[in-house]
Amino acid sequence: MLKIFSIIILMNSIFVFSQDKNTVLYSNLICKYHVKFLKDSTNKSSEREEIMTLFIGDNVSLFKSDQKAKSDSLKEAIVKNSMNNITSGNLSIDFSKVPRVNIPQEVLLRNGKLKVYDKVFKNLFSFEPTNKVEWNLLNETKKINGYNCKKAIGKYGMRKLTVWYTLDIPISEGPYTFKGLPGLVIYLEDQKQTYSFELFYLKKEKREIIPLKNDAPTTYEKFSNARQNAKDNAVSNVGGLLHREMTKQEMDLVRNNAGMSNNYLD
């Protein structure tokens, strides 16, 4: 009985990013962005890249990592295969070959309300972003990737943003929470060039949009505190997963990786 209970707990922790199969939403347009960012805002050698997809439908959009979608699917397949091959009540799950996801956050816009999903250690949280961009539209124009674009600048928290959007696609959409312009965002970067988003693919396509579930709704402040607490206790958290005493080298590596992650877009 104890083994079955343990398996149930494990399955629940694995699928905190699982999807709500009962909600049927569809995209009309698929937009893919090439995202570059610094994991450590003080270190240019910490640059990472990710391909993110913006699914746009009627009164709904979802922004998420392509790699995360593949990773979630692969994890699900591994778990199912492991469940089908349990021997003597022992469950063996190996995620070591699952590709790393650089941007795990997802952003859902539904009926005008924004929700950001983010994970702290094993727990999935959702919160309404507190930072909202106030755009200043300029008359400057430029052609980017074949699109006639107009310039806008804005402030997002402590970041100053430069955005190029196109009126050729009069949809008030963009990557992450950067929406509200008269047209689709084609390119965006912050003033210090620690983040950039560039549209490279656009196609009319009907795809199912499936919001996440099993999230814990909270405020941004509480989420931020939980994230900081996880960073401060990174060694003990990882040690709890290993079920053994960590070497000094391992502890130093965990501390270094935790300290390196400081360029949060939220």
mmCIF file of C-alpha atoms in Angstrom:
data_model
loop_
_atom_site.group_PDB
_atom_site.id
_atom_site.type_symbol
_atom_site.label_atom_id
_atom_site.label_comp_id
_atom_site.label_asym_id
_atom_site.label_seq_id
_atom_site.Cartn_x
_atom_site.Cartn_y
_atom_site.Cartn_z
ATOM 1 C CA MET A 1 0.000 0.000 0.000
ATOM 2 C CA LEU A 2 2.869 2.325 0.875
ATOM 3 C CA LYS A 3 4.499 1.697 -2.540
ATOM 4 C CA ILE A 4 1.255 2.515 -4.369
ATOM 5 C CA PHE A 5 0.862 5.710 -2.336
ATOM 6 C CA SER A 6 4.456 6.697 -3.160
ATOM 7 C CA ILE A 7 3.836 6.130 -6.864
ATOM 8 C CA ILE A 8 0.737 8.362 -6.743
ATOM 9 C CA ILE A 9 2.753 11.161 -5.105
ATOM 10 C CA LEU A 10 5.519 10.768 -7.706
ATOM 11 C CA MET A 11 3.072 10.879 -10.598
ATOM 12 C CA ASN A 12 1.471 14.028 -9.200
ATOM 13 C CA SER A 13 4.832 15.783 -8.891
ATOM 14 C CA ILE A 14 5.862 14.776 -12.410
ATOM 15 C CA PHE A 15 2.707 16.126 -13.989
ATOM 16 C CA VAL A 16 2.442 19.493 -12.279
ATOM 17 C CA PHE A 17 2.734 20.780 -15.850
ATOM 18 C CA SER A 18 0.015 18.424 -17.115
ATOM 19 C CA GLN A 19 -2.742 19.770 -19.306
ATOM 20 C CA ASP A 20 -6.446 20.305 -18.874
ATOM 21 C CA LYS A 21 -7.989 17.861 -21.351
ATOM 22 C CA ASN A 22 -11.506 19.160 -20.723
ATOM 23 C CA THR A 23 -10.839 22.635 -22.124
ATOM 24 C CA VAL A 24 -11.090 22.879 -25.907
ATOM 25 C CA LEU A 25 -9.507 26.017 -27.332
ATOM 26 C CA TYR A 26 -7.950 26.481 -30.761
ATOM 27 C CA SER A 27 -5.439 28.761 -32.415
ATOM 28 C CA ASN A 28 -5.991 30.598 -35.673
ATOM 29 C CA LEU A 29 -2.395 31.731 -35.992
ATOM 30 C CA ILE A 30 0.978 30.248 -35.024
ATOM 31 C CA CYS A 31 3.925 32.599 -34.385
ATOM 32 C CA LYS A 32 7.428 31.392 -33.543
ATOM 33 C CA TYR A 33 10.027 33.591 -31.857
ATOM 34 C CA HIS A 34 13.762 33.107 -31.516
ATOM 35 C CA VAL A 35 14.553 34.141 -27.951
ATOM 36 C CA LYS A 36 18.026 35.053 -26.714
ATOM 37 C CA PHE A 37 18.709 35.931 -23.087
ATOM 38 C CA LEU A 38 21.411 36.050 -20.450
ATOM 39 C CA LYS A 39 20.845 33.611 -17.615
ATOM 40 C CA ASP A 40 23.199 35.783 -15.563
ATOM 41 C CA SER A 41 22.606 39.447 -16.393
ATOM 42 C CA THR A 42 26.224 40.297 -15.469
ATOM 43 C CA ASN A 43 27.835 37.618 -17.641
ATOM 44 C CA LYS A 44 27.575 37.696 -21.446
ATOM 45 C CA SER A 45 28.947 34.169 -21.710
ATOM 46 C CA SER A 46 25.759 32.923 -19.977
ATOM 47 C CA GLU A 47 23.658 33.510 -23.108
ATOM 48 C CA ARG A 48 20.949 30.946 -23.784
ATOM 49 C CA GLU A 49 18.544 30.491 -26.691
ATOM 50 C CA GLU A 50 15.063 29.057 -27.005
ATOM 51 C CA ILE A 51 12.388 28.736 -29.681
ATOM 52 C CA MET A 52 9.044 29.868 -28.297
ATOM 53 C CA THR A 53 5.623 29.565 -29.913
ATOM 54 C CA LEU A 54 2.741 31.998 -29.567
ATOM 55 C CA PHE A 55 -0.587 30.317 -30.273
ATOM 56 C CA ILE A 56 -3.243 32.945 -31.052
ATOM 57 C CA GLY A 57 -6.947 32.125 -31.083
ATOM 58 C CA ASP A 58 -10.249 33.887 -30.436
ATOM 59 C CA ASN A 59 -9.907 35.745 -27.114
ATOM 60 C CA VAL A 60 -7.066 33.433 -26.130
ATOM 61 C CA SER A 61 -3.326 33.034 -26.637
ATOM 62 C CA LEU A 62 -0.617 30.833 -25.165
ATOM 63 C CA PHE A 63 3.126 31.459 -25.212
ATOM 64 C CA LYS A 64 5.395 28.507 -24.432
ATOM 65 C CA SER A 65 8.725 26.896 -25.262
ATOM 66 C CA ASP A 66 8.884 24.385 -28.117
ATOM 67 C CA GLN A 67 11.527 22.480 -26.169
ATOM 68 C CA LYS A 68 9.279 22.368 -23.119
ATOM 69 C CA ALA A 69 6.474 20.845 -25.182
ATOM 70 C CA LYS A 70 8.862 18.125 -26.394
ATOM 71 C CA SER A 71 10.273 17.614 -22.912
ATOM 72 C CA ASP A 72 6.823 17.255 -21.332
ATOM 73 C CA SER A 73 5.786 14.746 -24.001
ATOM 74 C CA LEU A 74 8.977 12.727 -23.526
ATOM 75 C CA LYS A 75 8.557 12.681 -19.736
ATOM 76 C CA GLU A 76 4.991 11.455 -20.109
ATOM 77 C CA ALA A 77 6.129 8.649 -22.423
ATOM 78 C CA ILE A 78 8.904 7.639 -19.997
ATOM 79 C CA VAL A 79 6.497 7.493 -17.065
ATOM 80 C CA LYS A 80 3.936 5.446 -19.008
ATOM 81 C CA ASN A 81 6.623 3.019 -20.134
ATOM 82 C CA SER A 82 7.937 2.718 -16.576
ATOM 83 C CA MET A 83 4.444 2.091 -15.217
ATOM 84 C CA ASN A 84 3.949 -0.684 -17.767
ATOM 85 C CA ASN A 85 7.213 -2.319 -16.730
ATOM 86 C CA ILE A 86 7.041 -2.251 -12.940
ATOM 87 C CA THR A 87 8.859 -5.250 -11.505
ATOM 88 C CA SER A 88 8.312 -6.479 -7.950
ATOM 89 C CA GLY A 89 6.511 -3.264 -7.077
ATOM 90 C CA ASN A 90 9.548 -1.122 -7.913
ATOM 91 C CA LEU A 91 9.149 1.924 -10.147
ATOM 92 C CA SER A 92 12.237 3.068 -12.057
ATOM 93 C CA ILE A 93 12.088 6.427 -13.879
ATOM 94 C CA ASP A 94 15.075 7.996 -15.628
ATOM 95 C CA PHE A 95 14.811 11.564 -16.937
ATOM 96 C CA SER A 96 18.552 11.951 -17.505
ATOM 97 C CA LYS A 97 18.177 11.995 -21.299
ATOM 98 C CA VAL A 98 15.333 14.522 -21.368
ATOM 99 C CA PRO A 99 16.611 17.756 -22.986
ATOM 100 C CA ARG A 100 16.997 20.801 -20.740
ATOM 101 C CA VAL A 101 14.420 23.590 -21.030
ATOM 102 C CA ASN A 102 15.818 27.110 -20.762
ATOM 103 C CA ILE A 103 12.477 28.938 -20.446
ATOM 104 C CA PRO A 104 9.885 26.856 -18.565
ATOM 105 C CA GLN A 105 7.394 29.718 -18.098
ATOM 106 C CA GLU A 106 4.107 29.759 -19.989
ATOM 107 C CA VAL A 107 1.842 32.773 -20.437
ATOM 108 C CA LEU A 108 -1.890 32.443 -21.015
ATOM 109 C CA LEU A 109 -4.074 35.341 -22.118
ATOM 110 C CA ARG A 110 -7.755 34.476 -21.937
ATOM 111 C CA ASN A 111 -10.657 36.893 -22.202
ATOM 112 C CA GLY A 112 -8.328 39.810 -21.496
ATOM 113 C CA LYS A 113 -6.779 38.299 -18.347
ATOM 114 C CA LEU A 114 -3.083 37.405 -18.201
ATOM 115 C CA LYS A 115 -1.739 34.458 -16.215
ATOM 116 C CA VAL A 116 1.909 33.427 -15.906
ATOM 117 C CA TYR A 117 2.769 29.821 -15.025
ATOM 118 C CA ASP A 118 6.150 29.168 -13.448
ATOM 119 C CA LYS A 119 7.711 26.348 -11.496
ATOM 120 C CA VAL A 120 9.700 26.526 -8.263
ATOM 121 C CA PHE A 121 11.474 23.238 -7.662
ATOM 122 C CA LYS A 122 8.619 20.687 -7.892
ATOM 123 C CA ASN A 123 5.717 23.114 -7.497
ATOM 124 C CA LEU A 124 3.795 24.836 -10.277
ATOM 125 C CA PHE A 125 2.460 28.311 -9.504
ATOM 126 C CA SER A 126 0.295 30.713 -11.482
ATOM 127 C CA PHE A 127 0.000 34.433 -10.919
ATOM 128 C CA GLU A 128 -1.199 37.620 -12.551
ATOM 129 C CA PRO A 129 1.814 39.735 -13.579
ATOM 130 C CA THR A 130 2.188 42.956 -11.628
ATOM 131 C CA ASN A 131 4.311 44.713 -14.258
ATOM 132 C CA LYS A 132 2.331 46.205 -17.131
ATOM 133 C CA VAL A 133 3.921 47.959 -20.100
ATOM 134 C CA GLU A 134 2.917 51.500 -20.955
ATOM 135 C CA TRP A 135 3.730 51.929 -24.649
ATOM 136 C CA ASN A 136 4.869 55.118 -26.320
ATOM 137 C CA LEU A 137 4.259 54.851 -30.082
ATOM 138 C CA LEU A 138 6.837 56.512 -32.348
ATOM 139 C CA ASN A 139 6.812 57.462 -36.042
ATOM 140 C CA GLU A 140 10.052 55.621 -36.842
ATOM 141 C CA THR A 141 9.697 52.742 -39.334
ATOM 142 C CA LYS A 142 11.834 49.803 -40.408
ATOM 143 C CA LYS A 143 11.472 46.606 -42.431
ATOM 144 C CA ILE A 144 12.241 43.455 -40.423
ATOM 145 C CA ASN A 145 12.072 39.949 -41.897
ATOM 146 C CA GLY A 146 9.810 41.222 -44.675
ATOM 147 C CA TYR A 147 7.364 43.057 -42.393
ATOM 148 C CA ASN A 148 6.797 46.813 -42.438
ATOM 149 C CA CYS A 149 7.289 47.768 -38.802
ATOM 150 C CA LYS A 150 6.741 50.762 -36.555
ATOM 151 C CA LYS A 151 8.669 51.512 -33.388
ATOM 152 C CA ALA A 152 7.447 51.730 -29.825
ATOM 153 C CA ILE A 153 9.214 52.067 -26.511
ATOM 154 C CA GLY A 154 7.991 51.090 -23.100
ATOM 155 C CA LYS A 155 8.913 50.428 -19.502
ATOM 156 C CA TYR A 156 8.415 47.024 -17.900
ATOM 157 C CA GLY A 157 9.413 47.045 -14.250
ATOM 158 C CA MET A 158 13.045 48.217 -14.287
ATOM 159 C CA ARG A 159 13.496 47.343 -17.966
ATOM 160 C CA LYS A 160 13.289 49.773 -20.853
ATOM 161 C CA LEU A 161 11.969 48.075 -23.986
ATOM 162 C CA THR A 162 12.327 48.801 -27.683
ATOM 163 C CA VAL A 163 9.703 47.122 -29.846
ATOM 164 C CA TRP A 164 9.005 46.873 -33.553
ATOM 165 C CA TYR A 165 5.457 45.868 -34.473
ATOM 166 C CA THR A 166 3.587 45.597 -37.754
ATOM 167 C CA LEU A 167 0.216 47.042 -38.709
ATOM 168 C CA ASP A 168 0.141 44.515 -41.559
ATOM 169 C CA ILE A 169 -1.012 42.043 -38.902
ATOM 170 C CA PRO A 170 -3.376 44.176 -36.771
ATOM 171 C CA ILE A 171 -3.448 41.790 -33.825
ATOM 172 C CA SER A 172 -2.639 43.219 -30.394
ATOM 173 C CA GLU A 173 -0.359 40.322 -29.525
ATOM 174 C CA GLY A 174 3.269 39.559 -28.776
ATOM 175 C CA PRO A 175 5.607 37.262 -26.837
ATOM 176 C CA TYR A 176 5.405 36.751 -23.076
ATOM 177 C CA THR A 177 3.222 39.539 -21.602
ATOM 178 C CA PHE A 178 4.313 42.134 -24.182
ATOM 179 C CA LYS A 179 0.941 42.822 -25.745
ATOM 180 C CA GLY A 180 -1.352 45.788 -26.243
ATOM 181 C CA LEU A 181 0.185 47.369 -29.359
ATOM 182 C CA PRO A 182 -1.838 48.121 -32.539
ATOM 183 C CA GLY A 183 -0.119 45.240 -34.331
ATOM 184 C CA LEU A 184 1.817 42.004 -33.831
ATOM 185 C CA VAL A 185 5.255 42.308 -32.206
ATOM 186 C CA ILE A 186 7.992 41.381 -34.696
ATOM 187 C CA TYR A 187 11.076 42.247 -32.634
ATOM 188 C CA LEU A 188 11.633 43.261 -29.022
ATOM 189 C CA GLU A 189 14.676 43.791 -26.846
ATOM 190 C CA ASP A 190 15.474 45.427 -23.542
ATOM 191 C CA GLN A 191 17.882 48.337 -23.314
ATOM 192 C CA LYS A 192 20.696 46.278 -21.773
ATOM 193 C CA GLN A 193 20.209 43.538 -24.403
ATOM 194 C CA THR A 194 19.715 40.806 -21.828
ATOM 195 C CA TYR A 195 16.557 39.626 -23.638
ATOM 196 C CA SER A 196 15.476 39.689 -27.277
ATOM 197 C CA PHE A 197 12.531 38.178 -29.169
ATOM 198 C CA GLU A 198 12.451 37.943 -32.970
ATOM 199 C CA LEU A 199 9.576 36.570 -35.038
ATOM 200 C CA PHE A 200 10.818 34.167 -37.721
ATOM 201 C CA TYR A 201 7.742 32.046 -38.523
ATOM 202 C CA LEU A 202 4.069 32.870 -38.964
ATOM 203 C CA LYS A 203 1.330 30.628 -40.312
ATOM 204 C CA LYS A 204 -2.436 30.382 -40.171
ATOM 205 C CA GLU A 205 -3.008 27.086 -38.430
ATOM 206 C CA LYS A 206 -5.668 25.517 -36.233
ATOM 207 C CA ARG A 207 -4.004 23.898 -33.240
ATOM 208 C CA GLU A 208 -5.461 22.929 -29.911
ATOM 209 C CA ILE A 209 -4.521 25.282 -27.062
ATOM 210 C CA ILE A 210 -4.477 23.407 -23.773
ATOM 211 C CA PRO A 211 -4.010 25.483 -20.609
ATOM 212 C CA LEU A 212 -2.039 23.978 -17.741
ATOM 213 C CA LYS A 213 -3.676 22.626 -14.627
ATOM 214 C CA ASN A 214 -2.556 21.435 -11.187
ATOM 215 C CA ASP A 215 -1.168 24.917 -10.577
ATOM 216 C CA ALA A 216 -1.308 26.743 -7.269
ATOM 217 C CA PRO A 217 -2.778 30.219 -7.861
ATOM 218 C CA THR A 218 -0.905 32.863 -5.890
ATOM 219 C CA THR A 219 0.290 36.448 -6.009
ATOM 220 C CA TYR A 220 3.473 37.465 -7.736
ATOM 221 C CA GLU A 221 4.972 38.556 -4.415
ATOM 222 C CA LYS A 222 4.413 35.132 -2.823
ATOM 223 C CA PHE A 223 5.750 33.387 -5.926
ATOM 224 C CA SER A 224 8.884 35.571 -5.898
ATOM 225 C CA ASN A 225 9.453 34.787 -2.208
ATOM 226 C CA ALA A 226 9.090 31.056 -2.878
ATOM 227 C CA ARG A 227 11.599 31.270 -5.723
ATOM 228 C CA GLN A 228 14.126 33.128 -3.567
ATOM 229 C CA ASN A 229 13.647 30.622 -0.752
ATOM 230 C CA ALA A 230 14.320 27.768 -3.195
ATOM 231 C CA LYS A 231 17.542 29.482 -4.333
ATOM 232 C CA ASP A 232 18.677 30.058 -0.745
ATOM 233 C CA ASN A 233 18.078 26.385 0.055
ATOM 234 C CA ALA A 234 19.209 24.897 -3.262
ATOM 235 C CA VAL A 235 21.761 22.535 -1.715
ATOM 236 C CA SER A 236 19.322 20.994 0.757
ATOM 237 C CA ASN A 237 16.615 20.704 -1.920
ATOM 238 C CA VAL A 238 18.904 18.845 -4.328
ATOM 239 C CA GLY A 239 20.328 16.758 -1.501
ATOM 240 C CA GLY A 240 16.816 15.665 -0.606
ATOM 241 C CA LEU A 241 16.395 14.276 -4.108
ATOM 242 C CA LEU A 242 19.697 12.397 -4.034
ATOM 243 C CA HIS A 243 18.965 10.683 -0.703
ATOM 244 C CA ARG A 244 22.680 10.754 0.108
ATOM 245 C CA GLU A 245 25.313 13.134 1.394
ATOM 246 C CA MET A 246 26.588 15.489 -1.294
ATOM 247 C CA THR A 247 30.267 16.085 -1.947
ATOM 248 C CA LYS A 248 31.725 19.574 -1.516
ATOM 249 C CA GLN A 249 32.187 19.777 -5.293
ATOM 250 C CA GLU A 250 28.514 18.965 -5.872
ATOM 251 C CA MET A 251 27.387 21.525 -3.292
ATOM 252 C CA ASP A 252 29.575 24.219 -4.848
ATOM 253 C CA LEU A 253 28.157 23.424 -8.286
ATOM 254 C CA VAL A 254 24.561 23.660 -7.029
ATOM 255 C CA ARG A 255 25.268 26.985 -5.302
ATOM 256 C CA ASN A 256 26.947 28.352 -8.425
ATOM 257 C CA ASN A 257 24.061 27.350 -10.695
ATOM 258 C CA ALA A 258 21.512 28.822 -8.277
ATOM 259 C CA GLY A 259 23.402 32.111 -8.063
ATOM 260 C CA MET A 260 23.836 32.256 -11.820
ATOM 261 C CA SER A 261 20.074 32.406 -12.439
ATOM 262 C CA ASN A 262 19.253 36.041 -11.743
ATOM 263 C CA ASN A 263 17.806 37.501 -14.938
ATOM 264 C CA TYR A 264 14.105 36.935 -14.351
ATOM 265 C CA LEU A 265 11.876 38.362 -17.036
ATOM 266 C CA ASP A 266 8.961 38.842 -14.630
#
